[in-house]
CSV table of C-alpha atoms and ligand atoms in Angstrom, one decimal:
chain,number,residue,atom,x,y,z
V,1,MET,CA,12.2,-17.7,14.5
V,2,LEU,CA,13.2,-14.4,16.1
V,3,GLY,CA,16.7,-14.0,17.5
V,4,VAL,CA,17.0,-11.1,19.9
V,5,THR,CA,20.4,-9.8,20.9
V,6,GLY,CA,21.6,-7.2,23.4
V,7,SER,CA,20.7,-3.7,22.3
V,8,ILE,CA,18.5,-1.0,23.7
V,9,ALA,CA,16.3,-1.6,20.6
V,10,VAL,CA,15.1,-4.9,22.1
V,11,TYR,CA,11.9,-3.1,23.1
V,12,LYS,CA,11.1,-2.5,19.5
V,13,ALA,CA,11.5,-6.3,18.9
V,14,ALA,CA,8.6,-6.7,21.3
V,15,ASP,CA,6.4,-4.5,19.1
V,16,LEU,CA,7.6,-6.4,16.0
V,17,THR,CA,6.8,-9.8,17.7
V,18,SER,CA,3.3,-8.6,18.5
V,19,ARG,CA,2.7,-7.6,14.9
V,20,LEU,CA,4.0,-10.9,13.6
V,21,VAL,CA,1.8,-12.8,16.0
V,22,LYS,CA,-1.3,-10.7,15.1
V,23,ALA,CA,-0.6,-11.4,11.4
V,24,GLY,CA,-0.8,-15.1,12.1
V,25,TYR,CA,2.9,-16.1,12.3
V,26,ILE,CA,4.1,-18.6,14.8
V,27,VAL,CA,7.1,-16.9,16.5
V,28,ASP,CA,9.8,-18.8,18.4
V,29,VAL,CA,12.0,-16.4,20.3
V,30,VAL,CA,15.6,-17.0,21.2
V,31,MET,CA,17.2,-14.4,23.4
V,32,THR,CA,20.9,-14.0,24.1
V,33,GLU,CA,22.2,-13.4,27.6
V,34,ALA,CA,22.8,-9.7,26.8
V,35,ALA,CA,19.3,-9.3,25.4
V,36,GLN,CA,17.9,-10.5,28.7
V,37,GLU,CA,19.7,-7.6,30.5
V,38,PHE,CA,17.4,-5.3,28.6
V,39,VAL,CA,14.0,-7.2,28.6
V,40,GLN,CA,12.8,-10.2,30.5
V,41,PRO,CA,12.0,-13.3,28.4
V,42,LEU,CA,8.5,-13.1,29.9
V,43,THR,CA,7.7,-10.2,27.6
V,44,PHE,CA,8.2,-12.3,24.5
V,45,GLN,CA,6.6,-15.4,26.1
V,46,ALA,CA,3.5,-13.3,26.8
V,47,LEU,CA,3.4,-12.0,23.3
V,48,THR,CA,4.0,-15.3,21.5
V,49,HIS,CA,2.3,-17.7,24.0
V,50,ARG,CA,5.3,-19.9,23.5
V,51,PRO,CA,8.3,-20.7,25.7
V,52,VAL,CA,11.3,-18.4,25.0
V,53,VAL,CA,14.6,-20.1,24.5
V,54,THR,CA,17.4,-18.6,26.6
V,55,GLU,CA,19.7,-21.5,27.4
V,56,MET,CA,21.8,-23.8,25.5
V,57,PHE,CA,21.4,-26.8,27.8
V,58,ASN,CA,17.9,-27.1,29.0
V,59,LEU,CA,17.2,-30.4,30.7
V,60,HIS,CA,13.4,-29.7,30.7
V,61,SER,CA,13.1,-29.1,27.0
V,62,GLU,CA,10.9,-31.5,25.1
V,63,MET,CA,13.0,-31.2,22.0
V,64,ALA,CA,15.8,-33.8,21.5
V,65,VAL,CA,18.6,-31.4,20.5
V,66,GLU,CA,17.0,-28.0,20.8
V,67,HIS,CA,19.1,-25.9,18.5
V,68,ILE,CA,18.8,-28.4,15.7
V,69,ALA,CA,15.0,-28.7,16.2
V,70,LEU,CA,14.6,-24.9,16.2
V,71,ALA,CA,16.9,-24.6,13.1
V,72,GLU,CA,14.8,-27.2,11.2
V,73,ARG,CA,11.4,-26.0,12.0
V,74,ALA,CA,12.1,-22.3,11.2
V,75,ASP,CA,10.8,-21.0,7.9
V,76,VAL,CA,12.9,-17.9,8.3
V,77,LEU,CA,15.4,-16.8,11.0
V,78,LEU,CA,15.1,-13.1,11.8
V,79,ILE,CA,17.7,-11.5,14.1
V,80,ALA,CA,16.4,-8.1,15.3
V,81,PRO,CA,18.0,-6.2,16.8
V,82,ALA,CA,21.3,-7.7,15.7
V,83,THR,CA,24.5,-6.5,17.4
V,84,ALA,CA,27.9,-6.2,15.8
V,85,ASN,CA,28.8,-9.2,18.0
V,86,ILE,CA,26.2,-11.6,16.6
V,87,ILE,CA,27.0,-10.4,13.0
V,88,ALA,CA,30.7,-11.1,13.6
V,89,LYS,CA,29.9,-14.6,15.1
V,90,LEU,CA,27.7,-15.5,12.1
V,91,ARG,CA,30.4,-14.4,9.6
V,92,TYR,CA,33.0,-16.7,11.2
V,93,GLY,CA,30.6,-19.5,12.2
V,94,PHE,CA,30.9,-19.3,16.0
V,95,ALA,CA,28.4,-21.5,17.8
V,96,ASP,CA,28.8,-20.6,21.5
V,97,ASP,CA,25.2,-19.9,22.4
V,98,MET,CA,21.7,-21.0,21.4
V,99,LEU,CA,21.2,-18.3,18.7
V,100,SER,CA,24.6,-18.7,17.0
V,101,CYS,CA,24.2,-22.5,17.0
V,102,THR,CA,20.7,-22.3,15.5
V,103,ALA,CA,21.9,-19.8,12.9
V,104,LEU,CA,24.7,-22.1,11.9
V,105,ALA,CA,22.4,-25.1,11.7
V,106,THR,CA,19.4,-23.6,9.9
V,107,ARG,CA,18.8,-23.9,6.2
V,108,ALA,CA,16.0,-21.2,6.4
V,109,PRO,CA,16.7,-17.8,4.9
V,110,ILE,CA,18.3,-15.4,7.4
V,111,VAL,CA,17.2,-11.8,7.8
V,112,ILE,CA,19.3,-9.4,9.9
V,113,ALA,CA,18.2,-6.0,11.3
V,114,PRO,CA,21.4,-4.4,12.8
V,115,ALA,CA,21.3,-2.0,15.7
V,116,MET,CA,24.4,-0.6,17.2
V,117,ASN,CA,26.5,2.6,17.7
V,118,ASN,CA,27.4,4.3,14.4
V,119,GLY,CA,31.1,3.9,15.1
V,120,MET,CA,30.7,0.1,15.5
V,121,TYR,CA,28.5,0.0,12.4
V,122,GLU,CA,30.9,2.0,10.2
V,123,ASN,CA,34.0,0.1,11.4
V,124,PRO,CA,35.5,-1.7,8.5
V,125,VAL,CA,35.4,-5.0,10.4
V,126,THR,CA,31.6,-4.8,10.7
V,127,GLN,CA,31.2,-3.6,7.1
V,128,GLU,CA,33.4,-6.5,5.9
V,129,ASN,CA,31.4,-9.0,8.0
V,130,ILE,CA,28.1,-7.6,6.6
V,131,ALA,CA,29.5,-7.8,3.0
V,132,VAL,CA,30.6,-11.4,3.4
V,133,LEU,CA,27.2,-12.4,4.9
V,134,LYS,CA,25.4,-10.7,2.1
V,135,GLU,CA,27.5,-12.6,-0.4
V,136,ARG,CA,26.3,-15.8,1.3
V,137,GLY,CA,22.7,-14.8,0.8
V,138,VAL,CA,21.9,-13.2,4.2
V,139,THR,CA,19.4,-10.3,3.9
V,140,PHE,CA,20.2,-7.1,5.8
V,141,VAL,CA,17.4,-4.6,6.5
V,142,GLY,CA,18.6,-1.3,7.7
V,143,PRO,CA,20.0,0.1,9.9
V,144,GLY,CA,18.4,3.5,9.8
V,145,GLU,CA,19.9,6.9,10.5
V,146,GLY,CA,19.2,9.2,13.3
V,147,TYR,CA,19.5,9.7,17.0
V,148,LEU,CA,21.2,6.8,18.7
V,149,ALA,CA,20.9,5.7,22.3
V,150,CYS,CA,24.5,6.5,23.0
V,151,GLY,CA,23.7,10.2,22.3
V,152,THR,CA,25.2,10.5,18.9
V,153,VAL,CA,23.5,11.0,15.5
V,154,GLY,CA,24.4,8.6,12.7
V,155,ARG,CA,23.7,5.3,11.1
V,156,GLY,CA,23.0,2.3,13.4
V,157,ARG,CA,19.4,2.6,14.6
V,158,LEU,CA,17.2,-0.4,14.2
V,159,THR,CA,15.2,0.3,11.0
V,160,GLU,CA,11.5,0.8,10.9
V,161,ILE,CA,9.6,-2.1,12.3
V,162,MET,CA,7.3,-2.3,9.2
V,163,ASP,CA,10.3,-2.6,6.9
V,164,ILE,CA,11.6,-5.5,9.0
V,165,PHE,CA,8.2,-7.1,8.9
V,166,ASP,CA,8.2,-6.7,5.1
V,167,ALA,CA,11.7,-8.1,4.8
V,168,VAL,CA,10.5,-11.3,6.6
V,169,LYS,CA,7.6,-11.6,4.2
V,170,ILE,CA,10.0,-11.2,1.2
V,171,ALA,CA,12.2,-13.9,2.6
V,172,LEU,CA,9.2,-16.2,3.0
V,173,GLY,CA,8.1,-15.4,-0.5
V,174,ARG,CA,11.3,-16.6,-2.1
V,175,LYS,CA,9.5,-19.8,-3.1
V,176,GLY,CA,6.4,-17.9,-4.1
V,177,ASP,CA,4.5,-18.5,-7.3
V,178,LEU,CA,5.5,-15.2,-8.8
V,179,MET,CA,9.2,-15.8,-8.3
V,180,GLY,CA,11.2,-14.5,-11.3
V,181,LYS,CA,8.3,-12.4,-12.6
V,182,ARG,CA,8.7,-8.7,-13.1
V,183,ILE,CA,5.4,-6.9,-12.4
V,184,VAL,CA,4.5,-3.2,-12.9
V,185,VAL,CA,1.8,-1.8,-10.7
V,186,THR,CA,0.3,1.7,-10.8
V,187,ALA,CA,-1.6,3.2,-7.8
V,188,GLY,CA,-3.2,6.4,-6.7
V,189,GLY,CA,-4.6,9.4,-8.5
V,190,THR,CA,-2.8,11.7,-10.7
V,191,GLU,CA,-2.6,15.5,-10.2
V,192,GLU,CA,-3.1,17.9,-13.1
V,193,PRO,CA,-1.9,21.5,-12.3
V,194,ILE,CA,-4.2,24.5,-12.9
V,195,ASP,CA,-1.8,27.1,-11.5
V,196,PRO,CA,1.1,27.0,-9.0
V,197,VAL,CA,-1.5,26.5,-6.2
V,198,ARG,CA,-4.4,24.4,-7.5
V,199,CYS,CA,-4.8,21.1,-9.3
V,200,ILE,CA,-7.4,18.6,-10.7
V,201,THR,CA,-7.2,15.3,-8.9
V,202,ASN,CA,-9.5,12.4,-7.7
V,203,ARG,CA,-10.3,10.5,-4.6
V,204,SER,CA,-7.9,7.5,-5.1
V,205,SER,CA,-5.8,6.9,-2.0
V,206,GLY,CA,-3.5,4.3,-3.6
V,207,LYS,CA,-4.6,1.6,-1.2
V,208,MET,CA,-5.7,-0.9,-3.9
V,209,GLY,CA,-2.5,-0.5,-6.0
V,210,TYR,CA,-0.2,-0.6,-2.9
V,211,ALA,CA,-2.0,-3.8,-1.8
V,212,LEU,CA,-1.3,-5.3,-5.2
V,213,ALA,CA,2.3,-4.3,-5.1
V,214,GLU,CA,2.8,-5.8,-1.6
V,215,ALA,CA,1.0,-9.0,-2.4
V,216,ALA,CA,3.0,-9.5,-5.6
V,217,ARG,CA,6.2,-8.8,-3.7
V,218,ASP,CA,5.3,-11.3,-1.0
V,219,ARG,CA,4.7,-13.9,-3.6
V,220,GLY,CA,8.3,-13.5,-4.9
V,221,ALA,CA,7.8,-11.0,-7.8
V,222,GLU,CA,10.1,-8.1,-8.6
V,223,VAL,CA,7.7,-5.2,-8.3
V,224,HIS,CA,7.9,-1.7,-9.8
V,225,LEU,CA,5.3,0.5,-8.2
V,226,ILE,CA,4.5,3.7,-10.0
V,227,ALA,CA,2.3,5.9,-7.8
V,228,GLY,CA,0.6,9.3,-7.8
V,229,PRO,CA,0.8,11.7,-4.8
V,230,GLY,CA,-0.5,10.2,-1.5
V,231,SER,CA,0.2,9.6,2.1
V,232,LEU,CA,0.9,5.8,2.1
V,233,ARG,CA,4.1,4.4,3.4
V,234,THR,CA,6.4,3.4,0.5
V,235,PRO,CA,6.4,-0.4,0.7
V,236,TYR,CA,9.8,-1.9,1.5
V,237,GLY,CA,11.4,-4.1,-1.1
V,238,VAL,CA,9.7,-2.7,-4.2
V,239,ARG,CA,11.1,-0.4,-6.8
V,240,PHE,CA,9.2,2.9,-6.4
V,241,THR,CA,8.6,5.7,-8.8
V,242,ALA,CA,6.6,8.7,-7.6
V,243,VAL,CA,4.7,10.6,-10.4
V,244,ARG,CA,2.4,13.6,-10.4
V,245,THR,CA,0.6,14.0,-13.7
V,246,ALA,CA,-0.9,11.5,-16.2
V,247,ASN,CA,1.9,12.4,-18.6
V,248,ASP,CA,4.5,11.6,-15.9
V,249,MET,CA,2.8,8.2,-15.3
V,250,PHE,CA,2.6,7.6,-19.0
V,251,ALA,CA,6.4,8.0,-19.4
V,252,ALA,CA,7.1,6.0,-16.3
V,253,VAL,CA,4.9,3.1,-17.3
V,254,GLN,CA,6.2,3.1,-20.9
V,255,ALA,CA,9.7,2.7,-19.6
V,256,ALA,CA,8.9,0.1,-16.9
V,257,THR,CA,6.9,-2.2,-19.1
V,258,ARG,CA,9.8,-2.5,-21.7
V,259,ASP,CA,10.9,-5.5,-19.6
V,260,CYS,CA,8.0,-6.9,-17.6
V,261,HIS,CA,5.7,-9.9,-17.4
V,262,ALA,CA,2.6,-8.1,-16.3
V,263,VAL,CA,1.2,-4.6,-15.7
V,264,LEU,CA,-1.6,-4.0,-13.3
V,265,MET,CA,-3.1,-0.5,-13.5
V,266,ALA,CA,-5.0,0.3,-10.4
V,267,ALA,CA,-4.2,4.0,-10.7
V,268,ALA,CA,-7.0,6.5,-11.3
V,269,VAL,CA,-5.5,8.5,-14.2
V,270,SER,CA,-6.9,11.9,-15.1
V,271,ASP,CA,-8.4,11.7,-18.6
V,272,TYR,CA,-7.8,15.4,-19.1
V,273,ARG,CA,-5.3,18.0,-18.2
V,274,VAL,CA,-5.5,21.8,-18.2
V,275,ALA,CA,-4.5,22.9,-21.7
V,276,GLU,CA,-2.5,25.9,-20.5
V,277,VAL,CA,-1.3,25.9,-16.9
V,278,ALA,CA,-1.2,29.4,-15.5
V,279,LYS,CA,2.3,30.5,-14.5
V,280,GLN,CA,0.9,32.6,-11.6
V,281,LYS,CA,-1.9,32.1,-9.1
V,282,ILE,CA,-5.2,32.8,-10.8
V,283,LYS,CA,-7.0,35.7,-9.0
V,284,LYS,CA,-10.7,35.6,-8.3
V,285,SER,CA,-11.6,38.8,-10.2
V,286,ALA,CA,-14.1,37.4,-12.7
V,287,SER,CA,-17.5,36.1,-11.6
V,288,SER,CA,-16.8,32.7,-13.3
V,289,LEU,CA,-13.8,30.9,-14.6
V,290,SER,CA,-13.5,28.5,-17.5
V,291,LEU,CA,-10.6,26.0,-18.0
V,292,GLU,CA,-9.9,24.5,-21.3
V,293,LEU,CA,-8.9,20.8,-20.9
V,294,ALA,CA,-6.8,18.7,-23.2
V,295,LYS,CA,-7.1,14.9,-23.5
V,296,ASN,CA,-4.4,12.9,-21.8
V,297,PRO,CA,-2.9,9.8,-23.4
V,298,ASP,CA,-4.6,6.5,-22.5
V,299,ILE,CA,-1.7,4.7,-20.9
V,300,LEU,CA,-3.1,1.2,-20.9
V,301,ALA,CA,-4.4,1.4,-24.5
V,302,SER,CA,-1.0,2.6,-25.7
V,303,LEU,CA,1.0,-0.4,-24.2
V,304,THR,CA,2.0,-3.1,-26.6
V,305,GLY,CA,4.3,-6.0,-25.8
V,306,ASP,CA,4.4,-9.6,-24.8
V,307,PHE,CA,3.1,-9.1,-21.2
V,308,ILE,CA,-0.2,-9.4,-19.4
V,309,LYS,CA,-2.3,-6.2,-19.2
V,310,ILE,CA,-4.8,-5.9,-16.4
V,311,GLY,CA,-6.9,-2.8,-15.9
V,312,PHE,CA,-9.4,-1.5,-13.4
V,313,ALA,CA,-12.7,0.2,-14.0
V,314,ALA,CA,-14.1,2.5,-11.4
V,315,GLU,CA,-17.8,3.1,-12.3
V,316,SER,CA,-20.7,4.7,-10.6
V,317,GLN,CA,-23.3,3.3,-13.1
V,318,ASP,CA,-23.6,0.5,-15.7
V,319,LEU,CA,-20.6,-1.1,-14.1
V,320,LEU,CA,-20.3,-4.3,-16.1
V,321,ALA,CA,-21.2,-2.8,-19.5
V,322,ASN,CA,-18.7,0.0,-19.1
V,323,ALA,CA,-16.0,-2.4,-17.8
V,324,GLN,CA,-16.6,-4.7,-20.8
V,325,MET,CA,-16.1,-1.8,-23.2
V,326,LYS,CA,-12.8,-0.8,-21.5
V,327,LEU,CA,-11.6,-4.4,-21.5
V,328,GLN,CA,-12.0,-4.5,-25.3
V,329,ALA,CA,-11.0,-1.0,-26.2
V,330,LYS,CA,-7.7,-1.2,-24.1
V,331,GLY,CA,-6.9,-4.8,-25.3
V,332,LEU,CA,-6.8,-6.2,-21.7
V,333,HIS,CA,-6.4,-9.8,-20.4
V,334,MET,CA,-8.6,-8.9,-17.5
V,335,ILE,CA,-10.4,-6.0,-16.0
V,336,VAL,CA,-11.3,-5.5,-12.3
V,337,ALA,CA,-14.6,-3.6,-12.2
V,338,ASN,CA,-15.4,-1.9,-8.9
V,339,ASP,CA,-18.7,0.0,-8.3
V,340,ILE,CA,-17.6,3.1,-6.5
V,341,SER,CA,-21.1,4.0,-5.4
V,342,ARG,CA,-21.4,0.9,-3.2
V,343,ALA,CA,-20.6,1.2,0.5
V,344,GLY,CA,-17.2,-0.2,1.4
V,345,SER,CA,-16.1,-0.4,-2.3
V,346,GLY,CA,-13.7,1.7,-4.4
V,347,PHE,CA,-11.9,4.8,-3.2
V,348,GLY,CA,-10.2,5.4,0.1
V,349,GLY,CA,-11.3,2.4,2.3
V,350,ASP,CA,-9.6,-0.8,3.1
V,351,THR,CA,-12.2,-3.0,1.4
V,352,ASN,CA,-13.4,-3.4,-2.2
V,353,GLU,CA,-16.1,-5.4,-4.0
V,354,ALA,CA,-15.2,-6.3,-7.6
V,355,THR,CA,-16.2,-8.3,-10.6
V,356,LEU,CA,-13.4,-9.7,-12.8
V,357,LEU,CA,-14.1,-9.8,-16.5
V,358,PHE,CA,-12.2,-11.7,-19.1
V,359,PRO,CA,-12.0,-11.4,-23.0
V,360,ASP,CA,-13.6,-14.8,-23.4
V,361,GLY,CA,-16.8,-13.6,-21.7
V,362,ARG,CA,-16.1,-15.2,-18.3
V,363,ARG,CA,-17.1,-13.1,-15.3
V,364,GLU,CA,-16.3,-13.7,-11.7
V,365,ALA,CA,-18.3,-11.7,-9.1
V,366,LEU,CA,-16.4,-11.4,-5.8
V,367,PRO,CA,-17.9,-10.5,-2.5
V,368,LEU,CA,-16.8,-7.5,-0.4
V,369,MET,CA,-13.3,-8.2,1.0
V,370,THR,CA,-10.2,-6.4,2.1
V,371,LYS,CA,-8.1,-4.9,-0.7
V,372,GLU,CA,-5.3,-7.2,0.4
V,373,ARG,CA,-7.4,-10.3,-0.1
V,374,LEU,CA,-8.7,-9.0,-3.5
V,375,ALA,CA,-5.1,-8.3,-4.5
V,376,HIS,CA,-4.2,-11.9,-3.9
V,377,ILE,CA,-7.2,-13.1,-6.0
V,378,ILE,CA,-6.2,-10.8,-8.8
V,379,LEU,CA,-2.7,-12.2,-8.7
V,380,ASP,CA,-4.1,-15.8,-8.6
V,381,ARG,CA,-5.9,-15.0,-11.9
V,382,THR,CA,-2.8,-13.3,-13.3
V,383,THR,CA,-0.8,-16.5,-12.7
V,384,ASP,CA,-3.6,-18.5,-14.3
V,385,LEU,CA,-3.1,-16.3,-17.4
V,386,TYR,CA,0.6,-17.0,-17.7
T,1,PMT,O1,-6.8,4.0,-4.6
T,1,PMT,P1,-7.9,3.5,-3.8
T,1,PMT,O2,-8.5,4.6,-2.9
T,1,PMT,O3,-7.7,2.2,-3.1
T,1,PMT,O4,-9.1,3.2,-4.8
T,1,PMT,C1,-9.0,2.1,-5.7
T,1,PMT,C2,-9.6,2.5,-7.1
T,1,PMT,C3,-11.1,2.7,-7.0
T,1,PMT,C4,-9.0,3.8,-7.6
T,1,PMT,C5,-9.2,1.3,-8.1
T,1,PMT,O5,-9.8,0.1,-7.6
T,1,PMT,C6,-9.7,1.5,-9.5
T,1,PMT,O6,-10.8,1.2,-9.9
T,1,PMT,N1,-8.8,2.1,-10.3
T,1,PMT,C7,-9.0,2.5,-11.7
T,1,PMT,C8,-9.8,3.8,-11.7
T,1,PMT,C9,-10.0,4.4,-13.1
T,1,PMT,O7,-9.5,5.4,-13.3
T,1,PMT,O8,-10.7,3.7,-13.9
T,1,PMT,P2,-11.0,4.2,-15.4
T,1,PMT,O9,-12.3,3.5,-15.6
T,1,PMT,O10,-11.0,5.7,-15.5
T,1,PMT,O11,-9.8,3.6,-16.2
T,1,PMT,C10,-9.8,2.3,-16.7
T,1,PMT,C11,-8.4,1.8,-16.7
T,1,PMT,O12,-7.6,2.5,-17.7
T,1,PMT,C12,-7.7,1.9,-15.4
T,1,PMT,O13,-6.9,0.7,-15.2
T,1,PMT,C13,-6.8,3.1,-15.5
T,1,PMT,O14,-5.6,3.0,-14.7
T,1,PMT,C14,-6.5,3.1,-17.0
T,1,PMT,N2,-6.3,4.4,-17.6
T,1,PMT,C15,-7.2,5.4,-17.5
T,1,PMT,C16,-7.0,6.6,-18.1
T,1,PMT,C17,-5.9,6.9,-18.8
T,1,PMT,N3,-5.6,8.1,-19.3
T,1,PMT,N4,-4.9,5.9,-18.9
T,1,PMT,C18,-5.1,4.7,-18.3
T,1,PMT,O15,-4.3,3.8,-18.5
């Protein structure tokens, strides 16, 4: 259920609604009177294909007591944008319109995305209201900082739509099968410097690892994502550590796995680094150039502890034989073998085709699918391993 209150950021709630509907959510929208001053209910009705609730006493409603019915059928109540007024009403339990009544009646998790003038946001009254609601288990996402509609710059903007979207998924994942599990995920390629200008890297975009991190988060896990350089949006609601070299990743993974239930290494780690990094830019005077490479530590192989270790194998030939060798050599509970020479599989794209290999000889060949779908299957197998 989406509660929309009176803020100029209402137009962003329309974008959010569209994304939620496209992702398969059934969205019931409740608009306050003030929200309707900014956008017509018709906008949300057209986006959700469902009637928008605007009045407390609707004689034509099919639901017996509408606010109770709405409150009971919601899996999550998101209020975005949320004004200082609705936040204050929720704190004190006011129930003088449809949204505040429903919020009071619901047992679903409540997520609030505030949007208001920075003075209103920073006012101790609003801060106290937020603190009390947080203590009661309400989730706040944002607000962001920047240019505000009132012409000032400060804290109070409705935060990024995708962060709000993610906060909803996290709230829904509170009963997920990975609740209480701490999972470390690595993603992306590493970068080994040659000189201040150049580096050795690989074609990993990070998409597979990020998909895993988001899927684990959405199933209730506490996720620590350790990622090499890339252009992907840092997922909301996961602990994030940015690394550059294989050695950086080694240190970060060692520290993160001291207290975890599983590690999933989708990162493409450089096996070698330049033995001596040039302090200044190397000039092209010689007709050829040789670089001496030193071996990097094998992160997965070095990890010991009472947690599940899952690796990936990116191969261009002898996929299963090479993956089998890595499964044993690194002491893994499962390895995800992907053939990077196949169209739509491996680096860069949104899809992957993989075979899962287990130490007892079992193999599961999966068809081409989105990295998001594959991430969920890998997590299904991870939960089977617990
Ligand atoms: O990021 P994308 O563009 O979405 O692409 C996804 C992917 C193809 C990178 C991913 O699906 C994948 O296959 N990742 C592993 C790539 C790889 O480096 O595989 P490998 O065969 O070199 O290494 C085997 C395993 O050991 C991996 O889990 C790797 O993270 C780990 N490793 C490797 C080297 C090293 N020094 N330390 C390690 O821990």
